[in-house]
């Protein structure tokens, strides 16, 4: 019952959001509950209490974006702006030369220098989720910082008004197919 009402509320908010209407064909919501065997495996593997498992109930938002032509030169302009793709030397105290790596990110460079259309779209959906429900302190951005295997998604845990925690995963159709 909680998942059904969460899906209904979320779809209503997503479809009433004007910018999302312009950028998406449709939204697909998938629900799942973690089975007891999987839950206890995670408890023992991660040495946690059952109350600390945040993904016992999950809701996946799969976004079907409207296909658009890519703007020519976007990557080239972004590379020029952020010097991404180039190594350059920086003089340190007039003596030593320090090489700055082309793909290094730090907390000072967040958000990443190039945020693609999918990333912008997913963060807009994430903002709708945040306005609808209170976040339970857990947020993972695998869209701008993909896992080593290429996995991209936004994960967050929200607290439903009923008191139940629900893990929300947000990704595009293409990201879902790759996962």
PDB file of C-alpha atoms in Angstrom:
ATOM      1  CA  UNK A   1       0.000   0.000   0.000  1.00  0.00           C
ATOM      2  CA  UNK A   2       2.854   2.402   0.848  1.00  0.00           C
ATOM      3  CA  UNK A   3       4.645   1.772  -2.445  1.00  0.00           C
ATOM      4  CA  UNK A   4       1.425   2.199  -4.405  1.00  0.00           C
ATOM      5  CA  UNK A   5       0.749   5.595  -2.835  1.00  0.00           C
ATOM      6  CA  UNK A   6       4.402   6.612  -3.248  1.00  0.00           C
ATOM      7  CA  UNK A   7       4.261   5.740  -6.964  1.00  0.00           C
ATOM      8  CA  UNK A   8       1.005   7.646  -7.430  1.00  0.00           C
ATOM      9  CA  UNK A   9       2.315  10.764  -5.642  1.00  0.00           C
ATOM     10  CA  UNK A  10       5.625  10.670  -7.487  1.00  0.00           C
ATOM     11  CA  UNK A  11       4.105  10.232 -10.961  1.00  0.00           C
ATOM     12  CA  UNK A  12       1.706  13.100 -10.285  1.00  0.00           C
ATOM     13  CA  UNK A  13       4.593  15.413  -9.329  1.00  0.00           C
ATOM     14  CA  UNK A  14       6.813  14.314 -12.226  1.00  0.00           C
ATOM     15  CA  UNK A  15       4.135  14.815 -14.868  1.00  0.00           C
ATOM     16  CA  UNK A  16       3.131  18.210 -13.455  1.00  0.00           C
ATOM     17  CA  UNK A  17       6.731  19.517 -13.628  1.00  0.00           C
ATOM     18  CA  UNK A  18       6.899  21.755 -16.727  1.00  0.00           C
ATOM     19  CA  UNK A  19      10.620  21.402 -17.537  1.00  0.00           C
ATOM     20  CA  UNK A  20      10.445  17.618 -17.210  1.00  0.00           C
ATOM     21  CA  UNK A  21       7.417  17.520 -19.534  1.00  0.00           C
ATOM     22  CA  UNK A  22       9.519  19.197 -22.222  1.00  0.00           C
ATOM     23  CA  UNK A  23      12.407  16.761 -21.848  1.00  0.00           C
ATOM     24  CA  UNK A  24      10.742  13.370 -21.328  1.00  0.00           C
ATOM     25  CA  UNK A  25       8.474  11.059 -23.260  1.00  0.00           C
ATOM     26  CA  UNK A  26       7.437   9.177 -20.141  1.00  0.00           C
ATOM     27  CA  UNK A  27       8.449   7.848 -16.731  1.00  0.00           C
ATOM     28  CA  UNK A  28       8.520   4.203 -15.740  1.00  0.00           C
ATOM     29  CA  UNK A  29       8.408   3.240 -12.065  1.00  0.00           C
ATOM     30  CA  UNK A  30       9.517  -0.158 -10.841  1.00  0.00           C
ATOM     31  CA  UNK A  31       9.099  -1.306  -7.276  1.00  0.00           C
ATOM     32  CA  UNK A  32      10.849  -4.058  -5.409  1.00  0.00           C
ATOM     33  CA  UNK A  33      11.273  -5.460  -1.937  1.00  0.00           C
ATOM     34  CA  UNK A  34      14.465  -7.155  -0.848  1.00  0.00           C
ATOM     35  CA  UNK A  35      13.865 -10.755   0.167  1.00  0.00           C
ATOM     36  CA  UNK A  36      14.814 -11.938   3.638  1.00  0.00           C
ATOM     37  CA  UNK A  37      17.768 -14.073   2.488  1.00  0.00           C
ATOM     38  CA  UNK A  38      19.312 -11.146   0.603  1.00  0.00           C
ATOM     39  CA  UNK A  39      18.740  -8.858   3.578  1.00  0.00           C
ATOM     40  CA  UNK A  40      20.501 -11.166   6.020  1.00  0.00           C
ATOM     41  CA  UNK A  41      23.384 -11.759   3.612  1.00  0.00           C
ATOM     42  CA  UNK A  42      23.908  -8.012   3.523  1.00  0.00           C
ATOM     43  CA  UNK A  43      23.640  -7.775   7.326  1.00  0.00           C
ATOM     44  CA  UNK A  44      26.424 -10.333   7.772  1.00  0.00           C
ATOM     45  CA  UNK A  45      28.559  -9.174   4.835  1.00  0.00           C
ATOM     46  CA  UNK A  46      28.542  -5.520   5.911  1.00  0.00           C
ATOM     47  CA  UNK A  47      28.340  -6.229   9.671  1.00  0.00           C
ATOM     48  CA  UNK A  48      25.234  -4.059  10.110  1.00  0.00           C
ATOM     49  CA  UNK A  49      21.962  -4.208  11.980  1.00  0.00           C
ATOM     50  CA  UNK A  50      18.775  -4.854  10.019  1.00  0.00           C
ATOM     51  CA  UNK A  51      17.652  -1.287  10.841  1.00  0.00           C
ATOM     52  CA  UNK A  52      20.741   0.017   9.013  1.00  0.00           C
ATOM     53  CA  UNK A  53      19.806  -1.627   5.705  1.00  0.00           C
ATOM     54  CA  UNK A  54      18.384   1.202   3.577  1.00  0.00           C
ATOM     55  CA  UNK A  55      17.328  -0.708   0.462  1.00  0.00           C
ATOM     56  CA  UNK A  56      14.801  -3.209   1.814  1.00  0.00           C
ATOM     57  CA  UNK A  57      12.113  -1.411  -0.195  1.00  0.00           C
ATOM     58  CA  UNK A  58      13.052   0.227  -3.471  1.00  0.00           C
ATOM     59  CA  UNK A  59      11.533   2.355  -6.173  1.00  0.00           C
ATOM     60  CA  UNK A  60      13.323   2.796  -9.474  1.00  0.00           C
ATOM     61  CA  UNK A  61      12.517   5.768 -11.701  1.00  0.00           C
ATOM     62  CA  UNK A  62      13.406   5.070 -15.330  1.00  0.00           C
ATOM     63  CA  UNK A  63      13.256   8.180 -17.479  1.00  0.00           C
ATOM     64  CA  UNK A  64      12.548   7.945 -21.200  1.00  0.00           C
ATOM     65  CA  UNK A  65      14.024  11.221 -22.482  1.00  0.00           C
ATOM     66  CA  UNK A  66      12.994  12.870 -25.710  1.00  0.00           C
ATOM     67  CA  UNK A  67      15.733  12.282 -28.267  1.00  0.00           C
ATOM     68  CA  UNK A  68      17.470  15.491 -29.274  1.00  0.00           C
ATOM     69  CA  UNK A  69      20.326  16.258 -31.570  1.00  0.00           C
ATOM     70  CA  UNK A  70      23.536  16.965 -29.737  1.00  0.00           C
ATOM     71  CA  UNK A  71      24.789  20.509 -29.957  1.00  0.00           C
ATOM     72  CA  UNK A  72      27.918  20.596 -32.120  1.00  0.00           C
ATOM     73  CA  UNK A  73      31.013  21.674 -30.325  1.00  0.00           C
ATOM     74  CA  UNK A  74      29.624  21.172 -26.807  1.00  0.00           C
ATOM     75  CA  UNK A  75      32.367  18.781 -25.805  1.00  0.00           C
ATOM     76  CA  UNK A  76      35.009  20.865 -27.539  1.00  0.00           C
ATOM     77  CA  UNK A  77      33.863  24.037 -25.763  1.00  0.00           C
ATOM     78  CA  UNK A  78      33.705  22.266 -22.404  1.00  0.00           C
ATOM     79  CA  UNK A  79      37.174  20.796 -22.929  1.00  0.00           C
ATOM     80  CA  UNK A  80      38.552  24.234 -23.781  1.00  0.00           C
ATOM     81  CA  UNK A  81      36.817  25.837 -20.806  1.00  0.00           C
ATOM     82  CA  UNK A  82      38.014  23.293 -18.252  1.00  0.00           C
ATOM     83  CA  UNK A  83      41.311  22.380 -19.990  1.00  0.00           C
ATOM     84  CA  UNK A  84      40.044  18.795 -19.865  1.00  0.00           C
ATOM     85  CA  UNK A  85      41.952  16.593 -22.266  1.00  0.00           C
ATOM     86  CA  UNK A  86      45.131  18.669 -21.930  1.00  0.00           C
ATOM     87  CA  UNK A  87      48.079  18.321 -19.631  1.00  0.00           C
ATOM     88  CA  UNK A  88      49.614  21.590 -18.540  1.00  0.00           C
ATOM     89  CA  UNK A  89      52.438  22.576 -16.266  1.00  0.00           C
ATOM     90  CA  UNK A  90      52.143  24.891 -13.352  1.00  0.00           C
ATOM     91  CA  UNK A  91      55.128  26.667 -11.877  1.00  0.00           C
ATOM     92  CA  UNK A  92      55.382  26.055  -8.135  1.00  0.00           C
ATOM     93  CA  UNK A  93      57.710  28.470  -6.251  1.00  0.00           C
ATOM     94  CA  UNK A  94      59.647  29.129  -9.448  1.00  0.00           C
ATOM     95  CA  UNK A  95      61.596  25.851  -9.102  1.00  0.00           C
ATOM     96  CA  UNK A  96      59.448  22.763  -9.417  1.00  0.00           C
ATOM     97  CA  UNK A  97      57.016  21.900 -12.169  1.00  0.00           C
ATOM     98  CA  UNK A  98      53.849  20.065 -11.196  1.00  0.00           C
ATOM     99  CA  UNK A  99      51.837  18.160 -13.793  1.00  0.00           C
ATOM    100  CA  UNK A 100      48.072  18.447 -13.466  1.00  0.00           C
ATOM    101  CA  UNK A 101      46.308  15.298 -14.667  1.00  0.00           C
ATOM    102  CA  UNK A 102      43.573  15.659 -17.251  1.00  0.00           C
ATOM    103  CA  UNK A 103      40.793  13.728 -15.487  1.00  0.00           C
ATOM    104  CA  UNK A 104      41.364  14.602 -11.849  1.00  0.00           C
ATOM    105  CA  UNK A 105      38.392  15.721  -9.786  1.00  0.00           C
ATOM    106  CA  UNK A 106      38.431  17.088  -6.292  1.00  0.00           C
ATOM    107  CA  UNK A 107      35.860  18.527  -3.958  1.00  0.00           C
ATOM    108  CA  UNK A 108      36.793  21.987  -5.277  1.00  0.00           C
ATOM    109  CA  UNK A 109      35.942  20.942  -8.850  1.00  0.00           C
ATOM    110  CA  UNK A 110      32.483  19.645  -7.893  1.00  0.00           C
ATOM    111  CA  UNK A 111      30.135  19.746  -9.737  1.00  0.00           C
ATOM    112  CA  UNK A 112      32.122  18.097 -12.500  1.00  0.00           C
ATOM    113  CA  UNK A 113      33.212  20.407 -15.294  1.00  0.00           C
ATOM    114  CA  UNK A 114      30.993  18.704 -17.873  1.00  0.00           C
ATOM    115  CA  UNK A 115      27.482  17.693 -16.937  1.00  0.00           C
ATOM    116  CA  UNK A 116      25.724  15.976 -19.855  1.00  0.00           C
ATOM    117  CA  UNK A 117      22.017  16.264 -20.697  1.00  0.00           C
ATOM    118  CA  UNK A 118      21.241  12.974 -18.921  1.00  0.00           C
ATOM    119  CA  UNK A 119      22.881  14.217 -15.741  1.00  0.00           C
ATOM    120  CA  UNK A 120      20.916  17.479 -15.798  1.00  0.00           C
ATOM    121  CA  UNK A 121      17.673  15.584 -16.395  1.00  0.00           C
ATOM    122  CA  UNK A 122      18.311  13.102 -13.565  1.00  0.00           C
ATOM    123  CA  UNK A 123      19.141  15.885 -11.135  1.00  0.00           C
ATOM    124  CA  UNK A 124      15.884  17.639 -12.021  1.00  0.00           C
ATOM    125  CA  UNK A 125      13.991  14.425 -11.209  1.00  0.00           C
ATOM    126  CA  UNK A 126      16.024  14.114  -8.002  1.00  0.00           C
ATOM    127  CA  UNK A 127      14.947  17.643  -6.998  1.00  0.00           C
ATOM    128  CA  UNK A 128      11.285  16.635  -7.475  1.00  0.00           C
ATOM    129  CA  UNK A 129      11.854  13.597  -5.209  1.00  0.00           C
ATOM    130  CA  UNK A 130      13.495  15.835  -2.581  1.00  0.00           C
ATOM    131  CA  UNK A 131      10.561  18.266  -2.636  1.00  0.00           C
ATOM    132  CA  UNK A 132       8.078  15.415  -2.256  1.00  0.00           C
ATOM    133  CA  UNK A 133       9.773  13.498   0.582  1.00  0.00           C
ATOM    134  CA  UNK A 134      12.366  14.013   3.271  1.00  0.00           C
ATOM    135  CA  UNK A 135      15.741  12.520   2.414  1.00  0.00           C
ATOM    136  CA  UNK A 136      17.066  10.065   4.995  1.00  0.00           C
ATOM    137  CA  UNK A 137      20.670  11.248   4.788  1.00  0.00           C
ATOM    138  CA  UNK A 138      21.834   8.945   1.996  1.00  0.00           C
ATOM    139  CA  UNK A 139      22.731  10.183  -1.502  1.00  0.00           C
ATOM    140  CA  UNK A 140      25.006   8.554  -4.089  1.00  0.00           C
ATOM    141  CA  UNK A 141      25.780  10.250  -7.401  1.00  0.00           C
ATOM    142  CA  UNK A 142      26.937   7.587  -9.843  1.00  0.00           C
ATOM    143  CA  UNK A 143      25.824   9.751 -12.784  1.00  0.00           C
ATOM    144  CA  UNK A 144      28.566  12.365 -12.623  1.00  0.00           C
ATOM    145  CA  UNK A 145      30.972   9.940 -10.963  1.00  0.00           C
ATOM    146  CA  UNK A 146      30.250   6.518 -12.545  1.00  0.00           C
ATOM    147  CA  UNK A 147      31.449   3.266 -11.007  1.00  0.00           C
ATOM    148  CA  UNK A 148      34.502   1.614 -12.601  1.00  0.00           C
ATOM    149  CA  UNK A 149      32.242  -0.724 -14.592  1.00  0.00           C
ATOM    150  CA  UNK A 150      30.368   2.245 -16.149  1.00  0.00           C
ATOM    151  CA  UNK A 151      27.260   2.013 -13.909  1.00  0.00           C
ATOM    152  CA  UNK A 152      25.406   5.342 -13.754  1.00  0.00           C
ATOM    153  CA  UNK A 153      22.453   6.180 -11.508  1.00  0.00           C
ATOM    154  CA  UNK A 154      21.420   8.445  -8.638  1.00  0.00           C
ATOM    155  CA  UNK A 155      20.569   6.654  -5.388  1.00  0.00           C
ATOM    156  CA  UNK A 156      18.931   8.235  -2.393  1.00  0.00           C
ATOM    157  CA  UNK A 157      16.884   7.018   0.542  1.00  0.00           C
ATOM    158  CA  UNK A 158      13.749   8.885   1.515  1.00  0.00           C
ATOM    159  CA  UNK A 159      11.478   8.663   4.507  1.00  0.00           C
ATOM    160  CA  UNK A 160       7.880   8.140   3.417  1.00  0.00           C
ATOM    161  CA  UNK A 161       5.234   9.883   5.584  1.00  0.00           C
ATOM    162  CA  UNK A 162       4.236   6.415   6.830  1.00  0.00           C
ATOM    163  CA  UNK A 163       7.714   6.184   8.432  1.00  0.00           C
ATOM    164  CA  UNK A 164       9.054   3.571   6.016  1.00  0.00           C
ATOM    165  CA  UNK A 165      12.402   4.172   4.302  1.00  0.00           C
ATOM    166  CA  UNK A 166      12.430   3.684   0.544  1.00  0.00           C
ATOM    167  CA  UNK A 167      15.533   3.595  -1.633  1.00  0.00           C
ATOM    168  CA  UNK A 168      15.023   5.612  -4.810  1.00  0.00           C
ATOM    169  CA  UNK A 169      17.122   4.926  -7.907  1.00  0.00           C
ATOM    170  CA  UNK A 170      16.945   7.415 -10.766  1.00  0.00           C
ATOM    171  CA  UNK A 171      18.306   6.612 -14.226  1.00  0.00           C
ATOM    172  CA  UNK A 172      17.543   6.925 -17.914  1.00  0.00           C
ATOM    173  CA  UNK A 173      16.334   4.064 -20.059  1.00  0.00           C
ATOM    174  CA  UNK A 174      19.801   3.724 -21.607  1.00  0.00           C
ATOM    175  CA  UNK A 175      21.477   3.633 -18.171  1.00  0.00           C
ATOM    176  CA  UNK A 176      18.987   0.983 -17.070  1.00  0.00           C
ATOM    177  CA  UNK A 177      19.751  -1.194 -20.078  1.00  0.00           C
ATOM    178  CA  UNK A 178      23.474  -0.929 -19.350  1.00  0.00           C
ATOM    179  CA  UNK A 179      23.014  -1.788 -15.662  1.00  0.00           C
TER     180      UNK A 179
END
